Tab-separated table of C-alpha atoms in Angstrom:
chain	number	residue	atom	x	y	z
A	1	ASP	CA	-194.254	-56.909	-23.121
A	2	ALA	CA	-192.439	-55.169	-25.979
A	3	GLY	CA	-194.839	-56.421	-28.619
A	4	VAL	CA	-193.827	-57.767	-32.009
A	5	ILE	CA	-190.493	-56.304	-33.030
A	6	GLN	CA	-189.504	-55.895	-36.651
A	7	SER	CA	-186.236	-54.740	-38.135
A	8	PRO	CA	-185.212	-52.741	-39.952
A	9	ARG	CA	-187.948	-50.082	-39.972
A	10	HIS	CA	-186.864	-48.887	-43.374
A	11	GLU	CA	-184.850	-50.613	-46.081
A	12	VAL	CA	-183.740	-49.112	-49.349
A	13	THR	CA	-181.958	-51.355	-51.802
A	14	GLU	CA	-181.177	-51.673	-55.471
A	15	MET	CA	-182.844	-54.099	-57.814
A	16	GLY	CA	-181.151	-57.493	-57.774
A	17	GLN	CA	-179.911	-57.256	-54.208
A	18	GLU	CA	-180.890	-59.666	-51.456
A	19	VAL	CA	-183.145	-58.307	-48.725
A	20	THR	CA	-183.741	-59.883	-45.316
A	21	LEU	CA	-186.513	-58.715	-43.023
A	22	ARG	CA	-186.561	-59.810	-39.402
A	23	CYS	CA	-189.243	-60.418	-36.827
A	24	LYS	CA	-189.328	-61.241	-33.141
A	25	PRO	CA	-192.797	-62.395	-32.078
A	26	ILE	CA	-194.314	-61.948	-28.658
A	27	SER	CA	-192.944	-64.538	-26.263
A	28	GLY	CA	-195.293	-67.509	-25.879
A	29	HIS	CA	-197.141	-66.939	-29.130
A	30	ASP	CA	-197.314	-70.091	-31.226
A	31	TYR	CA	-198.380	-68.518	-34.520
A	32	LEU	CA	-196.439	-66.109	-36.696
A	33	PHE	CA	-197.713	-64.392	-39.830
A	34	TRP	CA	-196.062	-62.351	-42.567
A	35	TYR	CA	-198.227	-59.780	-44.395
A	36	ARG	CA	-197.442	-57.324	-47.176
A	37	GLN	CA	-199.250	-54.011	-47.702
A	38	THR	CA	-199.352	-51.955	-50.883
A	39	MET	CA	-201.682	-49.226	-52.047
A	40	MET	CA	-202.923	-51.351	-54.927
A	41	ARG	CA	-203.495	-54.660	-53.148
A	42	GLY	CA	-203.935	-53.676	-49.511
A	43	LEU	CA	-202.870	-56.162	-46.822
A	44	GLU	CA	-202.044	-59.628	-48.114
A	45	LEU	CA	-201.105	-62.699	-46.105
A	46	LEU	CA	-197.872	-64.186	-47.434
A	47	ILE	CA	-197.178	-67.100	-45.102
A	48	TYR	CA	-197.827	-68.269	-41.565
A	49	PHE	CA	-196.093	-70.598	-39.110
A	50	ASN	CA	-197.369	-72.726	-36.257
A	51	ASN	CA	-194.764	-73.790	-33.691
A	52	ASN	CA	-191.992	-72.749	-36.104
A	53	VAL	CA	-193.375	-74.893	-38.937
A	54	PRO	CA	-194.623	-73.213	-42.137
A	55	ILE	CA	-198.274	-74.145	-42.589
A	56	ASP	CA	-199.509	-72.140	-45.547
A	57	ASP	CA	-197.232	-70.307	-47.976
A	58	SER	CA	-199.790	-69.966	-50.759
A	59	GLY	CA	-199.592	-66.202	-50.518
A	60	MET	CA	-195.880	-66.018	-51.281
A	61	PRO	CA	-195.756	-64.276	-54.653
A	62	GLU	CA	-192.948	-66.284	-56.239
A	63	ASP	CA	-189.814	-68.292	-55.612
A	64	ARG	CA	-187.793	-65.175	-54.973
A	65	PHE	CA	-189.524	-64.995	-51.607
A	66	SER	CA	-188.647	-67.339	-48.755
A	67	ALA	CA	-189.401	-67.350	-45.030
A	68	LYS	CA	-187.879	-69.222	-42.137
A	69	MET	CA	-188.491	-69.589	-38.441
A	70	PRO	CA	-185.454	-71.275	-36.909
A	71	ASN	CA	-186.803	-70.923	-33.374
A	72	ALA	CA	-189.808	-69.622	-31.481
A	73	SER	CA	-188.384	-66.134	-31.066
A	74	PHE	CA	-187.170	-65.294	-34.551
A	75	SER	CA	-188.333	-65.314	-38.155
A	76	THR	CA	-186.966	-63.941	-41.405
A	77	LEU	CA	-188.487	-63.071	-44.756
A	78	LYS	CA	-185.963	-63.023	-47.559
A	79	ILE	CA	-186.278	-61.678	-51.092
A	80	GLN	CA	-183.583	-62.700	-53.547
A	81	PRO	CA	-183.223	-61.077	-56.000
A	82	SER	CA	-185.344	-58.039	-55.157
A	83	GLU	CA	-187.352	-56.142	-57.779
A	84	PRO	CA	-188.965	-52.677	-57.743
A	85	ARG	CA	-192.447	-54.245	-57.577
A	86	ASP	CA	-191.509	-55.735	-54.197
A	87	SER	CA	-191.613	-52.248	-52.706
A	88	ALA	CA	-194.178	-52.352	-49.908
A	89	VAL	CA	-194.589	-52.374	-46.157
A	90	TYR	CA	-194.039	-55.833	-44.727
A	91	PHE	CA	-195.728	-56.680	-41.445
A	92	CYS	CA	-195.090	-59.507	-39.055
A	93	ALA	CA	-197.796	-60.582	-36.614
A	94	SER	CA	-198.085	-63.213	-33.910
A	95	SER	CA	-200.892	-64.789	-31.933
A	96	TRP	CA	-201.099	-67.010	-28.881
A	97	THR	CA	-203.401	-69.560	-30.506
A	98	GLY	CA	-204.941	-69.960	-33.934
A	99	ALA	CA	-208.112	-68.285	-32.722
A	100	SER	CA	-206.505	-65.451	-30.757
A	101	PRO	CA	-206.287	-61.890	-32.070
A	102	LEU	CA	-203.189	-61.034	-34.058
A	103	HIS	CA	-200.610	-58.620	-32.690
A	104	PHE	CA	-198.806	-56.745	-35.445
A	105	GLY	CA	-195.398	-55.151	-35.496
A	106	ASN	CA	-194.889	-51.678	-36.940
A	107	GLY	CA	-193.642	-53.055	-40.213
A	108	THR	CA	-190.627	-52.685	-42.481
A	109	ARG	CA	-190.958	-50.229	-45.339
A	110	LEU	CA	-189.035	-51.686	-48.266
A	111	THR	CA	-188.059	-49.588	-51.261
A	112	VAL	CA	-186.369	-51.292	-54.200
A	113	THR	CA	-184.927	-48.901	-56.767
B	1	ASP	CA	-215.143	-66.896	-47.974
B	2	ALA	CA	-217.593	-64.356	-46.654
B	3	LYS	CA	-216.822	-60.877	-47.918
B	4	THR	CA	-217.441	-57.577	-46.192
B	5	THR	CA	-218.627	-54.213	-47.459
B	6	GLN	CA	-217.716	-51.003	-45.670
B	7	PRO	CA	-218.070	-47.319	-46.551
B	8	THR	CA	-214.868	-45.912	-47.951
B	9	SER	CA	-214.710	-43.001	-45.537
B	10	MET	CA	-216.530	-41.398	-42.622
B	11	ASP	CA	-216.209	-38.299	-40.484
B	12	CYS	CA	-217.088	-37.842	-36.844
B	13	ALA	CA	-216.805	-34.961	-34.403
B	14	GLU	CA	-214.501	-35.340	-31.441
B	15	GLY	CA	-216.363	-36.475	-28.338
B	16	ARG	CA	-219.231	-37.965	-30.289
B	17	ALA	CA	-219.909	-41.656	-30.838
B	18	ALA	CA	-218.498	-43.035	-34.082
B	19	ASN	CA	-220.648	-45.764	-35.630
B	20	LEU	CA	-218.930	-47.781	-38.346
B	21	PRO	CA	-221.160	-50.134	-40.346
B	22	CYS	CA	-220.179	-53.376	-42.057
B	23	ASN	CA	-222.184	-55.705	-44.275
B	24	HIS	CA	-221.341	-59.412	-44.396
B	25	SER	CA	-224.449	-60.962	-45.899
B	26	THR	CA	-222.755	-64.249	-46.879
B	27	ILE	CA	-221.323	-64.987	-43.449
B	28	SER	CA	-221.435	-68.610	-42.321
B	29	GLY	CA	-222.791	-69.772	-38.997
B	30	ASN	CA	-219.397	-70.453	-37.467
B	31	GLU	CA	-217.564	-67.397	-38.761
B	32	TYR	CA	-216.633	-64.595	-36.399
B	33	VAL	CA	-216.593	-60.883	-37.184
B	34	TYR	CA	-213.334	-59.139	-36.303
B	35	TRP	CA	-212.498	-55.466	-36.227
B	36	TYR	CA	-208.996	-54.063	-36.554
B	37	ARG	CA	-207.771	-50.543	-37.130
B	38	GLN	CA	-204.606	-49.133	-38.629
B	39	ILE	CA	-203.278	-45.791	-37.566
B	40	HIS	CA	-200.955	-44.128	-40.051
B	41	SER	CA	-197.488	-45.733	-40.216
B	42	GLN	CA	-198.375	-48.431	-37.680
B	43	GLY	CA	-199.378	-52.069	-37.899
B	44	PRO	CA	-203.032	-53.068	-37.612
B	45	GLN	CA	-204.387	-53.144	-34.081
B	46	TYR	CA	-207.008	-55.580	-32.834
B	47	ILE	CA	-210.166	-53.919	-31.473
B	48	ILE	CA	-212.892	-56.490	-30.852
B	49	HIS	CA	-214.574	-59.589	-32.251
B	50	GLY	CA	-217.871	-61.443	-31.892
B	51	LEU	CA	-219.986	-64.304	-33.185
B	52	LYS	CA	-223.617	-63.378	-32.623
B	53	ASN	CA	-223.906	-61.616	-29.288
B	54	ASN	CA	-223.075	-57.965	-28.776
B	55	GLU	CA	-219.644	-57.425	-27.306
B	56	THR	CA	-218.003	-54.583	-25.393
B	57	ASN	CA	-214.469	-53.960	-24.220
B	58	GLU	CA	-212.409	-50.977	-23.139
B	59	MET	CA	-211.992	-49.804	-26.706
B	60	ALA	CA	-215.354	-50.269	-28.386
B	61	SER	CA	-218.689	-52.040	-28.675
B	62	LEU	CA	-219.723	-54.433	-31.409
B	63	ILE	CA	-223.354	-54.773	-32.375
B	64	ILE	CA	-224.234	-57.743	-34.603
B	65	THR	CA	-227.706	-57.984	-36.135
B	66	GLU	CA	-229.830	-60.989	-35.318
B	67	ASP	CA	-229.474	-62.412	-38.838
B	68	ARG	CA	-225.683	-61.743	-38.599
B	69	LYS	CA	-225.664	-60.127	-42.027
B	70	SER	CA	-224.311	-56.854	-40.725
B	71	SER	CA	-222.574	-55.317	-37.736
B	72	THR	CA	-221.651	-51.935	-36.317
B	73	LEU	CA	-218.531	-50.939	-34.454
B	74	ILE	CA	-219.148	-48.169	-31.949
B	75	LEU	CA	-216.444	-45.935	-30.508
B	76	PRO	CA	-218.433	-44.268	-27.708
B	77	HIS	CA	-216.421	-41.057	-27.307
B	78	ALA	CA	-214.189	-40.575	-30.314
B	79	THR	CA	-210.905	-38.723	-29.900
B	80	LEU	CA	-208.446	-37.398	-32.466
B	81	ARG	CA	-206.286	-40.465	-31.835
B	82	ASP	CA	-209.081	-42.656	-33.203
B	83	THR	CA	-208.434	-41.336	-36.712
B	84	ALA	CA	-207.476	-44.482	-38.619
B	85	VAL	CA	-208.550	-47.023	-41.216
B	86	TYR	CA	-210.984	-49.516	-39.677
B	87	TYR	CA	-211.207	-53.023	-41.076
B	88	CYS	CA	-214.180	-55.339	-40.673
B	89	ILE	CA	-213.095	-58.924	-41.290
B	90	VAL	CA	-214.823	-62.263	-41.309
B	91	ARG	CA	-212.558	-64.995	-40.087
B	92	VAL	CA	-211.845	-67.722	-42.559
B	93	PRO	CA	-211.196	-71.028	-40.815
B	94	LEU	CA	-208.024	-72.810	-41.837
B	95	ILE	CA	-206.283	-76.090	-41.206
B	96	GLN	CA	-204.868	-76.351	-37.692
B	97	GLY	CA	-207.302	-73.658	-36.585
B	98	ALA	CA	-205.302	-70.582	-37.535
B	99	GLN	CA	-207.324	-67.575	-38.504
B	100	LYS	CA	-206.616	-66.288	-41.983
B	101	LEU	CA	-207.581	-62.649	-41.816
B	102	VAL	CA	-208.422	-61.260	-45.238
B	103	PHE	CA	-208.266	-57.479	-45.090
B	104	GLY	CA	-210.464	-55.418	-47.394
B	105	GLN	CA	-210.080	-51.720	-48.075
B	106	GLY	CA	-211.649	-50.677	-44.778
B	107	THR	CA	-213.245	-47.387	-43.723
B	108	ARG	CA	-211.070	-44.339	-43.324
B	109	LEU	CA	-212.446	-42.634	-40.198
B	110	THR	CA	-211.510	-39.026	-39.586
B	111	ILE	CA	-212.219	-37.478	-36.207
B	112	ASN	CA	-212.610	-33.722	-36.482
B	113	PRO	CA	-211.905	-31.313	-33.607
């Protein structure tokens, strides 16, 4: 089991550019979560999916952020246009059931200049 | 949502037991206590969880007081690799049963040689 795989590990982009973060959950896990971590706000839940369907996106900061899960093995988090305040580490996590422990990827460190 | 209170930082000598306290005085009867840790530059890692009975696994032990208002995570023989930020989290139930983990600031545990 390779665990949750995120790409890229690091992303540096200029303000106004589109950014796409990718996640491959653990095979067989029905839940997928996107978190963001900053020094000021810690770890925040942005959105989560159950069986590829978005269930709760109340944590998505604004309309510039969007997430999709076209199939059970792939999800994307897109920021368009990006802003410097979006700089953070973005984590993807998956779990087998809603009550199972979460397995996190190693995150994508995003820097927007 | 039940909130947790943890010390900001702790130190422990290598080979000794590390005891990490957590207060959750407003916990509800059906809420679980979860512990995760985050080693530098990695995603959070699940350690253990419990409802009201003490729990033990290969990583740690969890002691929950009888009134469930506090708990202690015990790493029996701490090693340098246990240096991390440890998060005590009370699970917030959500629609469709998915756990919404709300991460606080955690305890920064440093294991000293």
